[in-house]
Short mmCIF file of C-alpha atoms in Angstrom, two decimals:
data_model
loop_
_atom_site.label_atom_id
_atom_site.label_comp_id
_atom_site.label_asym_id
_atom_site.label_seq_id
_atom_site.Cartn_x
_atom_site.Cartn_y
_atom_site.Cartn_z
CA MET S 11 23.23 24.52 24.83
CA SER S 12 24.78 23.12 21.59
CA PHE S 13 22.99 23.25 18.27
CA ARG S 14 23.07 19.55 18.25
CA ASN S 15 20.70 19.41 21.33
CA VAL S 16 18.24 21.83 19.90
CA VAL S 17 17.48 20.15 16.56
CA ARG S 18 16.11 16.64 16.97
CA GLN S 19 18.22 14.11 15.00
CA SER S 20 16.35 12.00 12.51
CA LYS S 21 17.42 10.41 9.15
CA PHE S 22 13.97 11.43 7.80
CA ARG S 23 14.29 15.13 8.56
CA HIS S 24 15.21 15.88 4.99
CA VAL S 25 12.69 13.69 3.13
CA PHE S 26 11.34 15.41 0.14
CA GLY S 27 8.60 14.73 -2.31
CA GLN S 28 8.93 15.07 -6.08
CA PRO S 29 6.26 14.49 -8.75
CA VAL S 30 7.41 12.57 -11.82
CA LYS S 31 7.47 14.13 -15.27
CA ASN S 32 4.33 14.39 -17.28
CA ASP S 33 5.23 11.57 -19.63
CA GLN S 34 5.28 9.21 -16.52
CA CYS S 35 1.81 10.13 -15.42
CA TYR S 36 -1.34 8.34 -16.35
CA GLU S 37 -3.42 10.83 -18.31
CA ASP S 38 -7.13 11.14 -19.33
CA ILE S 39 -8.66 9.00 -16.55
CA ARG S 40 -12.13 9.83 -15.45
CA VAL S 41 -11.72 9.42 -11.69
CA SER S 42 -14.91 8.53 -9.82
CA ARG S 43 -17.05 11.38 -8.47
CA VAL S 44 -18.91 9.29 -5.92
CA THR S 45 -19.21 11.01 -2.48
CA TRP S 46 -17.40 8.43 -0.33
CA ASP S 47 -14.12 9.09 1.71
CA SER S 48 -12.04 6.19 0.36
CA THR S 49 -8.69 6.49 -1.39
CA PHE S 50 -10.20 5.55 -4.86
CA CYS S 51 -6.79 4.10 -5.69
CA ALA S 52 -4.77 0.99 -4.92
CA VAL S 53 -1.26 0.02 -6.16
CA ASN S 54 1.04 -2.85 -5.99
CA PRO S 55 4.49 -3.73 -7.64
CA ARG S 56 2.75 -4.72 -10.88
CA PHE S 57 -0.58 -2.82 -11.32
CA LEU S 58 -2.37 0.44 -10.57
CA ALA S 59 -6.05 0.22 -9.88
CA ILE S 60 -8.31 3.37 -9.97
CA ILE S 61 -12.07 3.62 -9.44
CA VAL S 62 -13.59 5.48 -12.47
CA GLU S 63 -16.74 6.96 -13.70
CA ALA S 64 -19.00 4.29 -15.30
CA SER S 65 -22.50 4.60 -16.78
CA GLY S 66 -24.99 1.88 -15.80
CA GLY S 67 -22.96 0.32 -12.94
CA GLY S 68 -19.50 0.57 -11.30
CA ALA S 69 -16.10 0.05 -12.65
CA PHE S 70 -12.39 0.41 -11.83
CA MET S 71 -9.43 0.52 -14.11
CA VAL S 72 -6.40 -1.73 -13.68
CA LEU S 73 -3.25 -0.59 -15.52
CA PRO S 74 0.25 -2.20 -15.66
CA LEU S 75 2.52 0.32 -14.00
CA SER S 76 4.43 0.67 -17.29
CA LYS S 77 1.34 1.99 -19.13
CA THR S 78 1.92 5.71 -18.69
CA GLY S 79 0.90 8.52 -20.83
CA ARG S 80 -2.65 9.04 -22.17
CA ILE S 81 -5.05 6.16 -21.50
CA ASP S 82 -7.46 5.52 -24.34
CA LYS S 83 -11.14 6.01 -23.57
CA SER S 84 -11.84 2.45 -24.80
CA TYR S 85 -9.35 0.89 -22.47
CA PRO S 86 -11.00 -2.06 -20.79
CA THR S 87 -12.16 -2.01 -17.12
CA VAL S 88 -13.27 -4.34 -14.41
CA CYS S 89 -16.98 -3.68 -14.63
CA GLY S 90 -19.01 -6.52 -12.97
CA HIS S 91 -20.68 -4.42 -10.25
CA THR S 92 -24.21 -3.04 -10.89
CA GLY S 93 -23.62 0.03 -8.65
CA PRO S 94 -20.71 2.46 -8.15
CA VAL S 95 -17.45 0.91 -6.66
CA LEU S 96 -16.59 2.48 -3.39
CA ASP S 97 -13.40 0.79 -2.30
CA ILE S 98 -10.72 -1.51 -3.74
CA ASP S 99 -7.70 -3.33 -2.14
CA TRP S 100 -5.04 -5.45 -3.66
CA CYS S 101 -4.35 -8.85 -1.98
CA PRO S 102 -1.06 -8.57 -0.21
CA HIS S 103 -0.17 -12.34 -0.93
CA ASN S 104 -1.09 -12.21 -4.76
CA ASP S 105 -0.31 -9.29 -6.99
CA GLU S 106 -2.95 -10.30 -9.47
CA VAL S 107 -5.94 -10.62 -7.06
CA ILE S 108 -8.04 -7.49 -6.10
CA ALA S 109 -11.24 -7.06 -3.97
CA SER S 110 -13.75 -4.46 -4.56
CA GLY S 111 -16.86 -3.21 -2.48
CA SER S 112 -19.82 -1.47 -4.12
CA GLU S 113 -23.10 0.21 -3.72
CA ASP S 114 -24.78 -2.88 -5.02
CA CYS S 115 -24.24 -4.46 -1.59
CA THR S 116 -21.61 -7.02 -2.87
CA VAL S 117 -17.98 -7.73 -2.50
CA MET S 118 -16.28 -9.12 -5.57
CA VAL S 119 -12.81 -10.69 -5.81
CA TRP S 120 -11.09 -10.56 -9.24
CA GLN S 121 -8.13 -12.31 -10.97
CA ILE S 122 -6.26 -9.86 -13.22
CA PRO S 123 -4.50 -11.49 -16.20
CA GLU S 124 -0.73 -11.61 -15.86
CA ASN S 125 -0.06 -8.97 -18.48
CA GLY S 126 -3.13 -6.80 -17.68
CA LEU S 127 -6.50 -6.50 -19.23
CA VAL S 128 -7.09 -6.81 -22.94
CA ALA S 129 -10.99 -7.07 -22.71
CA PRO S 130 -13.43 -5.79 -20.11
CA LEU S 131 -13.47 -8.11 -17.14
CA THR S 132 -17.05 -8.89 -16.03
CA GLU S 133 -16.78 -12.21 -14.20
CA PRO S 134 -15.28 -12.23 -10.84
CA VAL S 135 -13.58 -15.22 -9.29
CA VAL S 136 -15.99 -14.99 -6.37
CA VAL S 137 -18.99 -12.82 -5.24
CA LEU S 138 -19.45 -12.43 -1.56
CA GLU S 139 -22.96 -11.55 -0.61
CA GLY S 140 -23.84 -10.70 2.94
CA HIS S 141 -24.44 -7.04 3.41
CA SER S 142 -27.84 -5.47 3.23
CA LYS S 143 -26.55 -1.92 2.36
CA ARG S 144 -23.66 -0.62 0.27
CA VAL S 145 -20.15 -1.93 0.97
CA GLY S 146 -17.74 0.97 1.64
CA ILE S 147 -14.71 -0.83 3.08
CA VAL S 148 -12.70 -3.89 1.95
CA THR S 149 -9.34 -4.81 3.52
CA TRP S 150 -7.30 -8.03 3.34
CA HIS S 151 -5.80 -9.71 6.35
CA PRO S 152 -2.06 -8.88 6.58
CA THR S 153 -0.75 -12.35 7.27
CA ALA S 154 -3.41 -14.98 6.59
CA ARG S 155 -4.09 -16.12 3.03
CA ASN S 156 -7.43 -15.44 1.53
CA VAL S 157 -8.99 -13.78 4.58
CA LEU S 158 -10.89 -10.61 3.61
CA LEU S 159 -12.77 -8.03 5.82
CA SER S 160 -15.70 -6.08 4.51
CA ALA S 161 -17.75 -3.29 6.16
CA GLY S 162 -20.94 -1.83 5.00
CA CYS S 163 -23.41 0.96 5.62
CA ASP S 164 -25.49 -1.60 7.47
CA ASN S 165 -22.82 -1.14 10.32
CA VAL S 166 -21.89 -4.86 9.92
CA VAL S 167 -18.33 -6.24 9.73
CA LEU S 168 -17.91 -9.48 7.77
CA ILE S 169 -14.83 -11.53 7.57
CA TRP S 170 -14.58 -13.98 4.65
CA ASN S 171 -12.56 -16.99 3.47
CA VAL S 172 -12.25 -16.07 -0.15
CA GLY S 173 -10.78 -19.50 -0.89
CA THR S 174 -14.06 -21.11 0.02
CA ALA S 175 -16.48 -18.23 -0.58
CA GLU S 176 -17.64 -18.66 2.99
CA GLU S 177 -18.52 -16.16 5.70
CA LEU S 178 -16.21 -16.86 8.72
CA TYR S 179 -17.48 -14.17 11.13
CA ARG S 180 -20.27 -11.67 11.35
CA LEU S 181 -19.86 -8.76 13.73
CA ASP S 182 -23.27 -6.98 13.66
CA ASP S 183 -23.78 -5.59 17.21
CA LEU S 184 -20.44 -3.59 17.81
CA HIS S 185 -21.08 -0.55 15.77
CA PRO S 186 -24.24 1.54 16.24
CA ASP S 187 -23.53 3.83 13.36
CA LEU S 188 -21.59 4.23 9.99
CA ILE S 189 -18.16 2.77 10.07
CA TYR S 190 -15.54 5.23 8.60
CA ASN S 191 -12.62 2.94 8.40
CA ILE S 192 -11.06 -0.41 9.65
CA SER S 193 -7.34 -1.18 10.21
CA TRP S 194 -5.80 -4.59 11.11
CA ASN S 195 -2.93 -4.69 13.53
CA ARG S 196 0.52 -5.98 12.49
CA ASN S 197 -0.27 -9.77 12.87
CA GLY S 198 -4.02 -9.61 12.20
CA SER S 199 -5.24 -10.67 15.63
CA LEU S 200 -7.18 -7.52 16.20
CA PHE S 201 -8.63 -4.60 14.17
CA CYS S 202 -9.40 -0.96 15.15
CA SER S 203 -12.31 0.96 13.75
CA ALA S 204 -13.49 4.59 13.61
CA CYS S 205 -17.20 5.12 13.65
CA LYS S 206 -19.68 7.99 13.16
CA ASP S 207 -20.63 7.82 16.82
CA LYS S 208 -17.12 9.39 17.45
CA SER S 209 -15.71 6.20 18.99
CA VAL S 210 -12.66 4.30 18.30
CA ARG S 211 -12.92 0.59 18.98
CA ILE S 212 -10.39 -2.14 19.28
CA ILE S 213 -12.06 -5.51 18.37
CA ASP S 214 -11.09 -9.17 18.52
CA PRO S 215 -12.75 -10.58 15.36
CA ARG S 216 -12.48 -14.25 16.24
CA ARG S 217 -14.11 -13.86 19.65
CA GLY S 218 -16.49 -11.21 18.44
CA THR S 219 -15.53 -8.99 21.47
CA LEU S 220 -14.82 -5.43 22.15
CA VAL S 221 -11.18 -5.22 23.59
CA ALA S 222 -11.13 -1.51 24.16
CA GLU S 223 -13.16 1.58 23.24
CA ARG S 224 -12.70 5.26 23.37
CA GLU S 225 -15.73 7.48 23.05
CA LYS S 226 -15.40 10.98 21.52
CA ALA S 227 -11.76 10.31 20.44
CA HIS S 228 -12.32 13.49 18.35
CA GLU S 229 -15.22 15.69 19.24
CA GLY S 230 -15.98 17.02 15.74
CA ALA S 231 -18.84 15.52 13.67
CA ARG S 232 -16.72 15.00 10.57
CA PRO S 233 -15.22 11.85 9.50
CA MET S 234 -12.38 10.18 11.54
CA ARG S 235 -9.74 7.59 10.68
CA ALA S 236 -7.93 5.12 13.06
CA ILE S 237 -4.94 2.91 12.13
CA PHE S 238 -2.82 0.42 14.12
CA LEU S 239 0.87 1.10 14.36
CA ALA S 240 3.57 -1.65 14.47
CA ASN S 241 4.01 -1.16 18.21
CA GLY S 242 0.34 -1.73 18.98
CA LYS S 243 -0.54 2.00 19.47
CA VAL S 244 -3.41 3.56 17.60
CA PHE S 245 -3.09 6.69 15.57
CA THR S 246 -6.22 8.74 14.64
CA THR S 247 -7.17 11.70 12.51
CA GLY S 248 -10.29 13.65 13.01
CA PHE S 249 -11.83 17.15 13.85
CA SER S 250 -12.12 19.19 17.06
CA ARG S 251 -15.35 20.66 18.23
CA MET S 252 -14.29 23.87 16.42
CA SER S 253 -13.82 21.91 13.20
CA GLU S 254 -10.00 22.09 13.28
CA ARG S 255 -8.28 18.93 11.98
CA GLN S 256 -6.49 16.87 14.55
CA LEU S 257 -3.94 13.99 14.87
CA ALA S 258 -3.86 11.82 18.03
CA LEU S 259 -1.75 8.86 19.32
CA TRP S 260 -3.43 6.45 21.79
CA ASP S 261 -2.28 3.59 23.97
CA PRO S 262 -4.86 0.79 23.85
CA GLU S 263 -3.91 -0.17 27.40
CA ASN S 264 -5.16 3.39 28.67
CA LEU S 265 -7.50 5.16 26.31
CA GLU S 266 -8.57 7.82 28.81
CA GLU S 267 -6.27 10.47 27.41
CA PRO S 268 -4.24 10.53 24.19
CA MET S 269 -0.45 10.18 24.39
CA ALA S 270 -0.18 13.06 21.97
CA LEU S 271 -2.69 15.33 20.30
CA GLN S 272 -1.87 17.99 17.54
CA GLU S 273 -4.04 20.38 15.70
CA LEU S 274 -3.27 20.97 12.04
CA ASP S 275 -5.61 23.54 10.38
CA SER S 276 -9.19 24.41 9.67
CA SER S 277 -9.59 22.64 6.20
CA ASN S 278 -12.69 20.43 5.94
CA GLY S 279 -11.37 17.53 3.93
CA ALA S 280 -11.06 14.18 5.71
CA LEU S 281 -7.51 13.17 6.61
CA LEU S 282 -6.25 9.90 5.14
CA PRO S 283 -3.19 8.46 7.07
CA PHE S 284 -0.78 6.13 5.38
CA TYR S 285 1.75 4.38 7.79
CA ASP S 286 5.07 2.91 7.03
CA PRO S 287 5.85 0.24 9.75
CA ASP S 288 9.45 -0.07 8.69
CA THR S 289 10.33 3.64 9.13
CA ASN S 290 7.56 4.66 11.57
CA VAL S 291 6.68 7.54 9.25
CA ILE S 292 3.01 8.48 8.81
CA TYR S 293 1.96 10.42 5.70
CA VAL S 294 -1.28 12.36 6.03
CA CYS S 295 -3.21 13.29 2.87
CA GLY S 296 -6.34 15.42 3.12
CA LYS S 297 -9.06 14.90 0.50
CA GLY S 298 -9.33 18.10 -1.53
CA ASP S 299 -5.89 19.23 -0.19
CA SER S 300 -2.96 19.88 -2.44
CA SER S 301 -0.30 18.73 0.13
CA ILE S 302 1.08 15.62 1.94
CA ARG S 303 2.20 16.02 5.45
CA TYR S 304 4.57 13.58 7.06
CA PHE S 305 5.34 12.79 10.63
CA GLU S 306 7.69 10.43 12.50
CA ILE S 307 6.50 8.45 15.43
CA THR S 308 8.93 7.83 18.24
CA ALA S 309 8.90 6.09 21.61
CA GLU S 310 9.68 9.36 23.49
CA PRO S 311 7.51 12.39 24.04
CA PRO S 312 6.12 14.20 22.22
CA TYR S 313 5.75 11.02 20.07
CA ILE S 314 4.43 12.76 16.95
CA HIS S 315 7.23 14.72 15.18
CA PHE S 316 6.41 16.84 12.14
CA LEU S 317 8.96 16.24 9.38
CA ASN S 318 7.86 18.38 6.36
CA THR S 319 5.17 18.96 3.80
CA PHE S 320 5.02 18.17 0.13
CA THR S 321 2.88 20.76 -1.61
CA SER S 322 1.53 21.02 -5.20
CA LYS S 323 -0.99 23.13 -6.97
CA GLU S 324 -3.72 20.73 -7.79
CA PRO S 325 -6.05 19.24 -5.12
CA GLN S 326 -6.20 15.55 -4.65
CA ARG S 327 -9.21 13.45 -5.27
CA GLY S 328 -7.73 10.32 -3.83
CA MET S 329 -4.37 8.68 -3.06
CA GLY S 330 -2.79 5.25 -3.42
CA ARG S 331 0.56 4.12 -1.89
CA MET S 332 3.02 1.52 -3.30
CA PRO S 333 3.97 -1.26 -0.91
CA LYS S 334 7.70 -1.06 0.20
CA ARG S 335 8.72 -3.98 -2.03
CA GLY S 336 7.83 -2.02 -5.12
CA LEU S 337 10.11 0.90 -4.44
CA ASP S 338 13.41 1.80 -6.13
CA VAL S 339 15.82 1.19 -3.36
CA SER S 340 18.84 2.44 -5.53
CA LYS S 341 17.33 5.90 -5.41
CA CYS S 342 16.74 5.92 -1.73
CA GLU S 343 12.98 6.09 -2.35
CA ILE S 344 11.06 5.44 0.92
CA ALA S 345 7.60 5.98 -0.34
CA ARG S 346 5.69 6.48 -3.54
CA PHE S 347 2.20 7.89 -3.80
CA TYR S 348 -0.22 7.88 -6.66
CA LYS S 349 -2.09 11.13 -6.48
CA LEU S 350 -5.55 11.29 -8.28
CA HIS S 351 -6.40 14.53 -10.01
CA GLU S 352 -9.77 15.04 -11.71
CA ARG S 353 -8.50 13.49 -15.02
CA LYS S 354 -5.05 11.89 -14.20
CA CYS S 355 -2.90 10.02 -11.80
CA GLU S 356 0.46 11.46 -10.87
CA PRO S 357 3.09 9.42 -8.98
CA ILE S 358 4.94 11.36 -6.26
CA ILE S 359 8.31 9.93 -5.02
CA MET S 360 9.45 10.51 -1.42
CA THR S 361 13.28 10.38 -1.12
CA VAL S 362 15.92 10.54 1.50
CA PRO S 363 18.84 12.38 0.06
CA ARG S 364 22.08 10.37 0.31
CA LYS S 365 25.40 10.81 -1.32
CA SER S 366 26.29 7.14 -1.43
CA ASP S 367 25.06 4.78 -4.12
CA LEU S 368 25.35 1.75 -1.80
CA PHE S 369 22.35 0.00 -0.42
CA GLN S 370 21.15 1.88 2.73
CA ASP S 371 20.47 -0.68 5.45
CA ASP S 372 19.06 1.97 7.89
CA LEU S 373 16.37 3.04 5.40
CA TYR S 374 15.36 -0.46 4.30
CA PRO S 375 15.00 -2.94 7.15
CA ASP S 376 13.45 -6.34 6.12
CA THR S 377 9.83 -5.54 5.01
CA ALA S 378 6.67 -7.67 4.73
CA GLY S 379 6.99 -9.96 1.72
CA PRO S 380 4.25 -11.43 -0.65
CA GLU S 381 4.12 -14.76 1.06
CA ALA S 382 1.25 -15.44 3.77
CA ALA S 383 2.47 -16.50 7.13
CA LEU S 384 -0.79 -18.51 7.86
CA GLU S 385 -3.45 -20.31 5.90
CA ALA S 386 -7.15 -19.14 6.60
CA GLU S 387 -7.74 -22.47 8.57
CA GLU S 388 -4.76 -21.75 10.85
CA TRP S 389 -6.08 -18.32 11.63
CA VAL S 390 -9.60 -19.40 12.31
CA SER S 391 -8.19 -22.10 14.66
CA GLY S 392 -6.59 -19.29 16.81
CA GLN S 393 -3.02 -19.06 15.46
CA ASP S 394 -1.35 -15.66 14.93
CA ALA S 395 1.84 -14.96 13.09
CA GLU S 396 3.95 -11.81 12.18
CA PRO S 397 4.31 -11.02 8.53
CA LEU S 398 7.09 -13.03 6.70
CA LEU S 399 9.83 -10.52 5.95
CA ILE S 400 12.01 -10.19 2.94
CA SER S 401 15.16 -8.19 2.32
CA LEU S 402 15.19 -5.36 -0.23
CA ARG S 403 18.95 -5.64 -0.63
CA GLU S 404 18.45 -7.50 -3.87
CA ALA S 405 16.02 -6.03 -6.37
CA TYR S 406 12.63 -7.49 -5.72
CA VAL S 407 11.51 -9.58 -8.59
CA PRO S 408 7.87 -10.83 -8.46
CA SER S 409 7.42 -14.51 -9.16
CA LYS S 410 4.73 -15.98 -11.46
CA GLN S 411 1.44 -15.77 -9.72
CA ARG S 412 -0.97 -18.65 -9.44
CA ASP S 413 -4.67 -18.30 -10.20
CA LEU S 414 -7.03 -17.96 -7.22
CA LYS S 415 -9.32 -20.98 -7.04
CA VAL S 416 -12.39 -21.14 -4.97
CA SER S 417 -13.54 -24.42 -3.40
CA ARG S 418 -16.95 -24.31 -1.71
CA LYS S 419 -16.47 -25.49 1.76
CA ASN S 420 -16.71 -24.00 5.28
CA VAL S 421 -13.63 -24.34 7.23
CA LEU S 422 -15.48 -23.58 10.46
CA HIS S 423 -17.60 -26.77 10.17
CA ASP S 424 -14.83 -28.98 8.64
CA SER S 425 -13.33 -31.03 11.42
CA ARG S 426 -10.47 -32.21 9.22
CA ALA S 427 -9.35 -28.53 8.54
CA ALA S 428 -6.76 -28.53 11.32
CA SER S 429 -5.21 -31.86 10.25
CA ALA S 430 -5.46 -31.27 6.54
CA PRO S 431 -2.23 -30.50 4.74
CA ALA S 432 -1.73 -26.85 3.87
CA PRO S 433 -2.64 -25.92 0.39
CA THR S 434 -0.03 -24.80 -2.07
CA ARG S 435 1.08 -21.28 -1.28
CA VAL S 436 0.30 -18.52 -3.82
CA GLY S 437 2.69 -15.73 -4.86
CA ALA S 438 6.01 -16.90 -3.36
CA SER S 439 8.88 -14.55 -4.07
CA THR S 440 12.53 -15.37 -4.69
CA PRO S 441 15.17 -12.72 -4.52
CA VAL S 442 17.25 -12.81 -7.64
CA SER S 443 21.03 -12.11 -7.35
CA ALA S 444 22.84 -9.55 -9.46
CA THR S 445 24.85 -12.28 -11.11
CA THR S 446 21.64 -14.05 -12.17
CA LEU S 447 20.35 -10.72 -13.76
CA VAL S 448 23.56 -10.38 -15.81
CA SER S 449 23.34 -13.84 -17.45
CA THR S 450 22.46 -13.80 -21.23
CA PRO S 451 20.55 -16.80 -22.45
CA SER S 452 21.10 -15.97 -26.06
CA SER S 453 24.96 -16.07 -25.57
CA SER S 454 24.87 -19.54 -23.81
CA SER S 455 22.53 -20.98 -26.46
CA SER S 456 24.87 -19.73 -29.18
CA LEU S 457 27.84 -21.28 -27.38
CA ALA S 458 26.16 -24.64 -27.30
CA GLY S 459 26.32 -24.87 -31.17
CA ALA S 460 29.77 -23.37 -31.51
CA GLY S 461 30.72 -26.07 -33.96
CA ASP S 462 28.79 -24.09 -36.55
CA SER S 463 31.10 -21.49 -38.02
CA GLY S 464 28.15 -18.99 -38.44
CA LYS S 465 27.10 -19.17 -34.88
CA LEU S 466 30.75 -19.01 -33.62
CA GLU S 467 31.17 -15.73 -35.62
CA GLU S 468 28.00 -14.38 -34.10
CA VAL S 469 29.20 -15.18 -30.61
CA THR S 470 32.55 -13.59 -31.35
CA ARG S 471 30.99 -10.41 -32.61
CA GLU S 472 28.58 -10.22 -29.58
CA LEU S 473 31.55 -10.72 -27.12
CA ARG S 474 33.53 -8.04 -28.87
CA LEU S 475 30.57 -5.63 -28.64
CA LEU S 476 30.09 -6.34 -24.86
CA ARG S 477 33.91 -5.71 -24.25
CA THR S 478 33.73 -2.35 -26.08
CA LEU S 479 30.60 -1.35 -23.92
CA VAL S 480 32.38 -2.35 -20.66
CA LYS S 481 35.44 -0.38 -21.67
CA GLU S 482 33.37 2.70 -22.51
CA GLN S 483 31.54 2.47 -19.15
CA GLY S 484 34.86 2.03 -17.29
CA GLU S 485 36.18 5.26 -18.93
CA ARG S 486 33.05 7.15 -18.05
CA ILE S 487 33.19 6.01 -14.46
CA ALA S 488 36.82 7.09 -14.24
CA ARG S 489 35.91 10.51 -15.67
CA LEU S 490 32.91 10.99 -13.23
CA GLU S 491 35.17 9.93 -10.18
CA GLU S 492 37.87 12.45 -11.21
CA GLN S 493 35.19 15.22 -11.56
CA LEU S 494 33.59 14.24 -8.21
CA GLY S 495 37.12 14.40 -6.62
CA ARG S 496 37.74 17.82 -7.92
CA MET S 497 34.29 19.03 -6.73
CA GLU S 498 34.90 17.70 -3.28
CA ASN S 499 38.31 19.37 -3.11
CA GLY S 500 36.74 22.72 -4.33
CA ASP S 501 38.70 22.81 -7.52
CA VAL S 502 35.53 23.34 -9.67
#
């Protein structure tokens, strides 16, 4: 048997994780100590949000990604909740809108100013009140605009139209115990949930029906997690009867036996899975662990393939993950995590080693973009749509976001909703070509007034400087190529 047949071929076999340097971390952040198994962190291509300690209520911090280093104690927070914040989630269709759930039994949706906070934000765009106990889960619909799901310790799941501040669906009889987590499927037609009664459920929210259920998916009493994969399968993490941590893969068509089941270790922290639908890689982070394990999901047995482990010294209090459109494709970065320590947040970059500097098509298939595929009214009427995809070949440039506006009307009782024209879409993205990025407005404006001798001299000087820079870069490239050639030939 050849060595090629022994080792499974995978382009992700050599993925490695690397923490950034200290000056690129976010220091002196008092991460929340609340006892709740959420990630405590949410990130998008513009902002990093972290749930923090707050006296007399609940708060979370929103930082522009560029604001690294030590964060001043007086830095403004989002502090409208009267109880500790338990979960936060950025809207996938507007990078300036974030939802939060709290012990004060409310869900609040916030509009973050374009350049970040300059003063404490106490007034949300909308307050959603419907839970009778604390709200531990908030998650946005993946394809429908302004549709938000919340779940509370009252075992009730509520689905909201944030644009009208109306409750669309109330699912109050499907979970007999505490809900650990909820995950939408790829097009948002179903969601799966993990519950304290050890059951994993697949639910159709618009019909309010249970599509499938697996009792005792993991027999241990500690918290489970369940997430939908792109192919419709369900991936779960949990504990065995002997308190060993487990991973399992399930087929919703047949939940009698798992397609795959793996035992990891005997640690006691809940396992938080992060799934990348573009690469079919799952990153598993244990609360209180100091490592991130990653696995590749394939269509052939044994289905779950261990790739590698990123290990560090400090345990993680929480974890956030950057959406694919916020990654640096020029460095073959396939994932970026934001690891919460006790007093800081540390980005960790996952990279596939490649020699070529060209765009890697196989690592970056088209990914979900920031544009909603459906309006809330269309989803309520029964329509489904896959996420609208964008290419990462051009550097992703976020467009100017528009403010979230709330109009008080209930689409369920509005007979004109189906025939009404679709509202203006929020957060559209336009790829910007390399040639556009190179243009210099200052030069063109100077040329417009070239009749003035002073401006002509300025343009000439700027052009001469640019030519010098180009020449120097060309010489540097030639030297590096020569050095690379010698190294490849073994001359160095």
